[in-house]
mmCIF file of C-alpha atoms in Angstrom:
data_model
loop_
_atom_site.group_PDB
_atom_site.id
_atom_site.type_symbol
_atom_site.label_atom_id
_atom_site.label_comp_id
_atom_site.label_asym_id
_atom_site.label_seq_id
_atom_site.Cartn_x
_atom_site.Cartn_y
_atom_site.Cartn_z
ATOM 1 C CA UNK I 5 108.694 17.618 221.252
ATOM 2 C CA UNK I 6 111.394 19.251 223.352
ATOM 3 C CA UNK I 7 111.481 22.936 224.181
ATOM 4 C CA UNK I 8 113.870 25.510 222.774
ATOM 5 C CA UNK I 9 117.533 24.664 223.079
ATOM 6 C CA UNK I 10 120.159 26.920 221.565
ATOM 7 C CA UNK I 11 122.354 24.671 219.399
ATOM 8 C CA UNK I 12 124.268 24.969 216.183
ATOM 9 C CA UNK I 13 123.890 22.676 213.212
ATOM 10 C CA UNK I 14 126.542 20.914 211.140
ATOM 11 C CA UNK I 15 125.253 17.864 209.311
ATOM 12 C CA UNK I 16 127.296 14.792 208.443
ATOM 13 C CA UNK I 17 125.138 12.451 206.455
ATOM 14 C CA UNK I 18 124.809 9.454 204.216
ATOM 15 C CA UNK I 19 123.066 10.613 201.045
ATOM 16 C CA UNK I 20 120.998 8.277 198.870
ATOM 17 C CA UNK I 21 119.481 9.095 195.473
ATOM 18 C CA UNK I 22 117.030 7.305 193.225
ATOM 19 C CA UNK I 23 114.660 7.839 190.345
ATOM 20 C CA UNK I 24 111.114 8.887 191.207
ATOM 21 C CA UNK I 25 107.999 9.279 189.070
ATOM 22 C CA UNK I 26 105.390 12.056 189.156
ATOM 23 C CA UNK I 27 103.351 10.119 191.763
ATOM 24 C CA UNK I 28 106.303 9.797 194.124
ATOM 25 C CA UNK I 29 107.048 6.128 193.474
ATOM 26 C CA UNK I 30 110.724 5.682 194.266
ATOM 27 C CA UNK I 31 113.020 3.227 192.497
ATOM 28 C CA UNK I 32 116.178 1.599 193.827
ATOM 29 C CA UNK I 33 118.443 3.986 195.718
ATOM 30 C CA UNK I 34 122.160 4.358 195.061
ATOM 31 C CA UNK I 35 124.501 5.375 197.824
ATOM 32 C CA UNK I 36 125.633 6.401 200.260
ATOM 33 C CA UNK I 37 127.128 9.162 198.134
ATOM 34 C CA UNK I 38 129.914 11.459 199.278
ATOM 35 C CA UNK I 39 128.276 14.885 199.029
ATOM 36 C CA UNK I 40 130.436 17.974 199.757
ATOM 37 C CA UNK I 41 127.430 20.278 199.300
ATOM 38 C CA UNK I 42 123.646 19.970 199.340
ATOM 39 C CA UNK I 43 122.047 23.422 199.293
ATOM 40 C CA UNK I 44 118.347 24.300 199.299
ATOM 41 C CA UNK I 45 117.259 27.765 198.202
ATOM 42 C CA UNK I 46 113.753 28.863 199.279
ATOM 43 C CA UNK I 47 111.141 30.142 196.842
ATOM 44 C CA UNK I 48 111.770 33.545 195.422
ATOM 45 C CA UNK I 49 108.839 35.913 195.846
ATOM 46 C CA UNK I 50 107.269 38.927 194.254
ATOM 47 C CA UNK I 51 106.125 41.432 196.861
ATOM 48 C CA UNK I 52 102.851 43.252 196.185
ATOM 49 C CA UNK I 53 102.396 46.386 198.267
ATOM 50 C CA UNK I 54 99.470 48.721 198.894
ATOM 51 C CA UNK I 55 100.834 52.184 199.452
ATOM 52 C CA UNK I 56 99.181 54.959 201.378
ATOM 53 C CA UNK I 57 98.080 58.113 199.667
ATOM 54 C CA UNK I 58 96.544 59.459 202.880
ATOM 55 C CA UNK I 59 97.711 62.777 204.253
ATOM 56 C CA UNK I 60 99.245 61.463 207.469
ATOM 57 C CA UNK I 61 100.923 58.304 206.072
ATOM 58 C CA UNK I 62 101.549 59.221 202.448
ATOM 59 C CA UNK I 63 104.087 56.898 200.801
ATOM 60 C CA UNK I 64 104.054 54.292 203.563
ATOM 61 C CA UNK I 65 103.009 50.682 203.087
ATOM 62 C CA UNK I 66 99.556 49.755 204.312
ATOM 63 C CA UNK I 67 99.652 46.093 203.224
ATOM 64 C CA UNK I 68 102.291 43.775 201.813
ATOM 65 C CA UNK I 69 101.775 40.332 200.322
ATOM 66 C CA UNK I 70 104.470 37.985 199.063
ATOM 67 C CA UNK I 71 103.420 36.004 195.992
ATOM 68 C CA UNK I 72 105.434 32.948 194.882
ATOM 69 C CA UNK I 73 107.724 33.510 191.943
ATOM 70 C CA UNK I 74 110.347 30.829 191.244
ATOM 71 C CA UNK I 75 110.073 27.471 193.037
ATOM 72 C CA UNK I 76 112.447 26.418 195.777
ATOM 73 C CA UNK I 77 115.448 24.692 194.279
ATOM 74 C CA UNK I 78 118.224 22.352 195.260
ATOM 75 C CA UNK I 79 121.867 22.120 194.233
ATOM 76 C CA UNK I 80 123.775 18.932 195.005
ATOM 77 C CA UNK I 81 127.476 18.301 194.462
ATOM 78 C CA UNK I 82 128.973 14.816 194.669
ATOM 79 C CA UNK I 83 132.346 13.205 194.078
ATOM 80 C CA UNK I 84 131.159 9.594 194.268
ATOM 81 C CA UNK I 85 131.401 8.767 190.586
ATOM 82 C CA UNK I 86 130.796 5.181 189.579
ATOM 83 C CA UNK I 87 129.354 5.048 186.076
ATOM 84 C CA UNK I 88 125.741 5.525 187.187
ATOM 85 C CA UNK I 89 126.618 8.780 188.991
ATOM 86 C CA UNK I 90 128.962 9.953 186.248
ATOM 87 C CA UNK I 91 125.946 9.705 183.949
ATOM 88 C CA UNK I 92 124.122 12.130 186.262
ATOM 89 C CA UNK I 93 126.983 14.637 186.009
ATOM 90 C CA UNK I 94 127.123 14.299 182.207
ATOM 91 C CA UNK I 95 123.344 14.693 181.692
ATOM 92 C CA UNK I 96 123.256 11.114 180.483
ATOM 93 C CA UNK I 97 122.057 7.611 181.209
ATOM 94 C CA UNK I 98 123.723 4.217 181.232
ATOM 95 C CA UNK I 99 123.654 1.026 179.198
ATOM 96 C CA UNK I 100 125.290 -2.309 179.933
ATOM 97 C CA UNK I 101 128.384 -3.409 178.027
ATOM 98 C CA UNK I 102 128.296 -7.158 177.394
ATOM 99 C CA UNK I 103 130.373 -7.916 174.296
ATOM 100 C CA UNK I 104 131.133 -11.514 173.398
ATOM 101 C CA UNK I 105 134.334 -12.714 171.728
ATOM 102 C CA UNK I 106 134.216 -11.895 168.017
ATOM 103 C CA UNK I 107 136.326 -12.632 164.943
ATOM 104 C CA UNK I 108 136.609 -9.985 162.216
ATOM 105 C CA UNK I 109 137.936 -10.957 158.780
ATOM 106 C CA UNK I 110 138.919 -8.752 155.856
ATOM 107 C CA UNK I 111 138.146 -5.322 157.319
ATOM 108 C CA UNK I 112 139.330 -2.874 154.610
ATOM 109 C CA UNK I 113 141.337 0.282 155.351
ATOM 110 C CA UNK I 114 143.930 2.579 153.836
ATOM 111 C CA UNK I 115 146.893 3.050 156.164
ATOM 112 C CA UNK I 116 148.912 6.251 156.419
ATOM 113 C CA UNK I 117 152.417 6.444 157.796
ATOM 114 C CA UNK I 118 152.434 7.834 161.343
ATOM 115 C CA UNK I 119 148.642 8.229 161.548
ATOM 116 C CA UNK I 120 146.145 5.932 163.229
ATOM 117 C CA UNK I 121 143.095 4.361 161.634
ATOM 118 C CA UNK I 122 140.213 3.237 163.823
ATOM 119 C CA UNK I 123 138.963 -0.327 163.514
ATOM 120 C CA UNK I 124 135.292 -1.227 163.793
ATOM 121 C CA UNK I 125 135.960 -2.953 167.129
ATOM 122 C CA UNK I 126 138.178 -2.301 170.144
ATOM 123 C CA UNK I 127 139.543 -4.539 172.925
ATOM 124 C CA UNK I 128 141.527 -6.631 170.453
ATOM 125 C CA UNK I 129 143.036 -9.913 171.561
ATOM 126 C CA UNK I 130 146.818 -9.723 171.830
ATOM 127 C CA UNK I 131 148.577 -11.397 168.915
ATOM 128 C CA UNK I 132 145.384 -11.786 166.870
ATOM 129 C CA UNK I 133 145.848 -8.911 164.419
ATOM 130 C CA UNK I 134 147.010 -9.586 160.860
ATOM 131 C CA UNK I 135 147.444 -6.737 158.376
ATOM 132 C CA UNK I 136 147.591 -7.791 154.712
ATOM 133 C CA UNK I 137 148.207 -5.696 151.593
ATOM 134 C CA UNK I 138 145.145 -5.681 149.373
ATOM 135 C CA UNK I 139 147.371 -5.897 146.297
ATOM 136 C CA UNK I 140 149.796 -8.787 146.499
ATOM 137 C CA UNK I 141 148.460 -10.259 149.738
ATOM 138 C CA UNK I 142 151.698 -9.539 151.596
ATOM 139 C CA UNK I 143 151.553 -9.724 155.395
ATOM 140 C CA UNK I 144 152.792 -6.313 156.636
ATOM 141 C CA UNK I 145 151.792 -6.651 160.299
ATOM 142 C CA UNK I 146 155.417 -6.175 161.376
ATOM 143 C CA UNK I 147 155.406 -2.729 159.715
ATOM 144 C CA UNK I 148 152.395 -1.583 161.754
ATOM 145 C CA UNK I 149 151.842 -0.433 165.316
ATOM 146 C CA UNK I 150 148.702 -1.713 167.024
ATOM 147 C CA UNK I 151 146.871 -0.307 170.050
ATOM 148 C CA UNK I 152 144.900 -3.372 171.095
ATOM 149 C CA UNK I 153 142.755 -1.724 173.765
ATOM 150 C CA UNK I 154 141.706 1.234 171.613
ATOM 151 C CA UNK I 155 141.419 -0.720 168.347
ATOM 152 C CA UNK I 156 143.857 1.494 166.417
ATOM 153 C CA UNK I 157 146.420 0.648 163.724
ATOM 154 C CA UNK I 158 149.057 2.787 161.992
ATOM 155 C CA UNK I 159 151.745 2.195 159.411
ATOM 156 C CA UNK I 160 155.274 2.714 160.709
ATOM 157 C CA UNK I 161 156.940 2.704 157.253
ATOM 158 C CA UNK I 162 156.215 4.362 153.930
ATOM 159 C CA UNK I 163 155.820 0.968 152.272
ATOM 160 C CA UNK I 164 153.072 -0.007 154.722
ATOM 161 C CA UNK I 165 151.011 3.100 153.918
ATOM 162 C CA UNK I 166 148.748 1.319 151.479
ATOM 163 C CA UNK I 167 145.340 -0.332 151.056
ATOM 164 C CA UNK I 168 145.025 -3.264 153.451
ATOM 165 C CA UNK I 169 142.643 -5.789 154.915
ATOM 166 C CA UNK I 170 142.833 -6.485 158.648
ATOM 167 C CA UNK I 171 141.849 -9.658 160.504
ATOM 168 C CA UNK I 172 141.565 -9.731 164.285
ATOM 169 C CA UNK I 173 139.797 -11.224 167.288
ATOM 170 C CA UNK I 174 138.196 -9.301 170.139
ATOM 171 C CA UNK I 175 138.100 -10.089 173.838
ATOM 172 C CA UNK I 176 134.874 -10.554 175.764
ATOM 173 C CA UNK I 177 134.205 -7.345 177.702
ATOM 174 C CA UNK I 178 131.656 -6.239 180.282
ATOM 175 C CA UNK I 179 131.034 -2.891 181.930
ATOM 176 C CA UNK I 180 128.813 0.165 181.841
ATOM 177 C CA UNK I 181 128.539 2.709 179.034
ATOM 178 C CA UNK I 182 127.584 6.312 179.783
ATOM 179 C CA UNK I 183 125.399 7.820 177.072
ATOM 180 C CA UNK I 184 126.328 11.462 177.597
ATOM 181 C CA UNK I 185 123.920 14.361 177.028
ATOM 182 C CA UNK I 186 120.969 12.009 176.561
ATOM 183 C CA UNK I 187 118.828 12.772 179.629
ATOM 184 C CA UNK I 188 118.490 16.444 180.529
ATOM 185 C CA UNK I 189 115.589 16.046 182.980
ATOM 186 C CA UNK I 190 116.274 13.868 186.021
ATOM 187 C CA UNK I 191 113.412 13.511 188.539
ATOM 188 C CA UNK I 192 115.021 12.224 191.720
ATOM 189 C CA UNK I 193 114.251 11.320 195.326
ATOM 190 C CA UNK I 194 116.986 12.204 197.833
ATOM 191 C CA UNK I 195 117.406 10.904 201.377
ATOM 192 C CA UNK I 196 119.921 12.199 203.901
ATOM 193 C CA UNK I 197 120.380 10.024 206.983
ATOM 194 C CA UNK I 198 122.669 12.043 209.183
ATOM 195 C CA UNK I 199 123.745 13.436 212.491
ATOM 196 C CA UNK I 200 124.110 16.959 213.841
ATOM 197 C CA UNK I 201 127.780 17.101 214.805
ATOM 198 C CA UNK I 202 127.038 19.882 217.305
ATOM 199 C CA UNK I 203 124.682 17.700 219.353
ATOM 200 C CA UNK I 204 125.381 14.159 218.084
ATOM 201 C CA UNK I 205 121.646 13.752 217.508
ATOM 202 C CA UNK I 206 120.043 12.156 214.489
ATOM 203 C CA UNK I 207 118.912 14.228 211.479
ATOM 204 C CA UNK I 208 116.877 12.963 208.524
ATOM 205 C CA UNK I 209 116.099 14.874 205.332
ATOM 206 C CA UNK I 210 113.690 13.547 202.706
ATOM 207 C CA UNK I 211 113.266 15.309 199.371
ATOM 208 C CA UNK I 212 110.220 13.737 197.746
ATOM 209 C CA UNK I 213 110.836 14.884 194.186
ATOM 210 C CA UNK I 214 113.328 17.286 192.660
ATOM 211 C CA UNK I 215 113.656 17.670 188.892
ATOM 212 C CA UNK I 216 117.402 17.978 188.369
ATOM 213 C CA UNK I 217 119.678 18.780 185.464
ATOM 214 C CA UNK I 218 123.435 18.957 185.086
ATOM 215 C CA UNK I 219 124.540 22.587 185.150
ATOM 216 C CA UNK I 220 128.333 22.677 185.055
ATOM 217 C CA UNK I 221 131.207 21.488 182.901
ATOM 218 C CA UNK I 222 132.852 18.206 183.906
ATOM 219 C CA UNK I 223 136.652 18.307 183.663
ATOM 220 C CA UNK I 224 137.569 14.745 182.711
ATOM 221 C CA UNK I 225 141.317 15.366 182.390
ATOM 222 C CA UNK I 226 142.006 17.535 185.432
ATOM 223 C CA UNK I 227 144.377 17.035 188.350
ATOM 224 C CA UNK I 228 141.659 16.797 191.015
ATOM 225 C CA UNK I 229 138.840 14.371 191.726
ATOM 226 C CA UNK I 230 135.862 15.070 189.484
ATOM 227 C CA UNK I 231 132.802 16.686 191.036
ATOM 228 C CA UNK I 232 129.315 16.329 189.618
ATOM 229 C CA UNK I 233 126.726 19.030 190.179
ATOM 230 C CA UNK I 234 122.972 18.956 189.626
ATOM 231 C CA UNK I 235 120.450 21.729 190.151
ATOM 232 C CA UNK I 236 116.664 21.678 189.942
ATOM 233 C CA UNK I 237 113.257 22.650 191.264
ATOM 234 C CA UNK I 238 111.656 21.018 194.284
ATOM 235 C CA UNK I 239 108.175 19.585 193.636
ATOM 236 C CA UNK I 240 105.399 19.185 196.206
ATOM 237 C CA UNK I 241 103.616 15.895 195.598
ATOM 238 C CA UNK I 242 99.845 15.506 195.779
ATOM 239 C CA UNK I 243 98.787 15.017 199.397
ATOM 240 C CA UNK I 244 102.007 16.473 200.817
ATOM 241 C CA UNK I 245 102.326 19.838 202.576
ATOM 242 C CA UNK I 246 105.876 20.573 201.479
ATOM 243 C CA UNK I 247 108.440 19.409 198.913
ATOM 244 C CA UNK I 248 110.821 18.183 201.592
ATOM 245 C CA UNK I 249 111.058 17.521 205.316
ATOM 246 C CA UNK I 250 113.898 17.745 207.822
ATOM 247 C CA UNK I 251 113.472 15.751 211.033
ATOM 248 C CA UNK I 252 115.519 16.698 214.091
ATOM 249 C CA UNK I 253 115.403 13.874 216.636
ATOM 250 C CA UNK I 254 115.741 14.169 220.429
#
């Protein structure tokens, strides 16, 4: 351990995050994340004082003890937003999308001129949609507008605004679905492998367990990159002396 050296501290770091259980068992880590802010707030305290009622020191404090009040907490902001991290920002979790090619026949709807109806499926195959009048069995596809990706159909003429059946094929699709607002409590392990830019020496922060939740609105249609933000209480695991450590290497 080196002696005192007067240096400043600016940390640049690769941040990794993963799920962790109550025993501290850590799952697979995702990252490195781009983290504009990772802030730790110490415990708040309630101060208990013993005041003097003696003649010479009346009103002064004879003893003061700080008792823990709220736990230390962490706030993390990130703008790395693949689906798994977007789920964190939206208080959600993820599920795999793995849809095979499908053929739908005779799906019944009532079309309205200038308004869209939503089909049961999306990701329609180009050229596969056929719209047929229920009465008369006339093919009126040419009088309809079709949004293949969204799975929407609308009548473009008054005559096409009628009861119809719709046949179509879907494309095979894969991806990740975010199930928003489905996981409000997120126990996480966080690792920062970094460097102090003032000294160019290695810094490592390990947060054993922090129970996070999403605490801000997510602007999906803004003009800037989306930021996620999570806030939560730091937990000291059994056998540990603190909820997190910060190693400053020589």
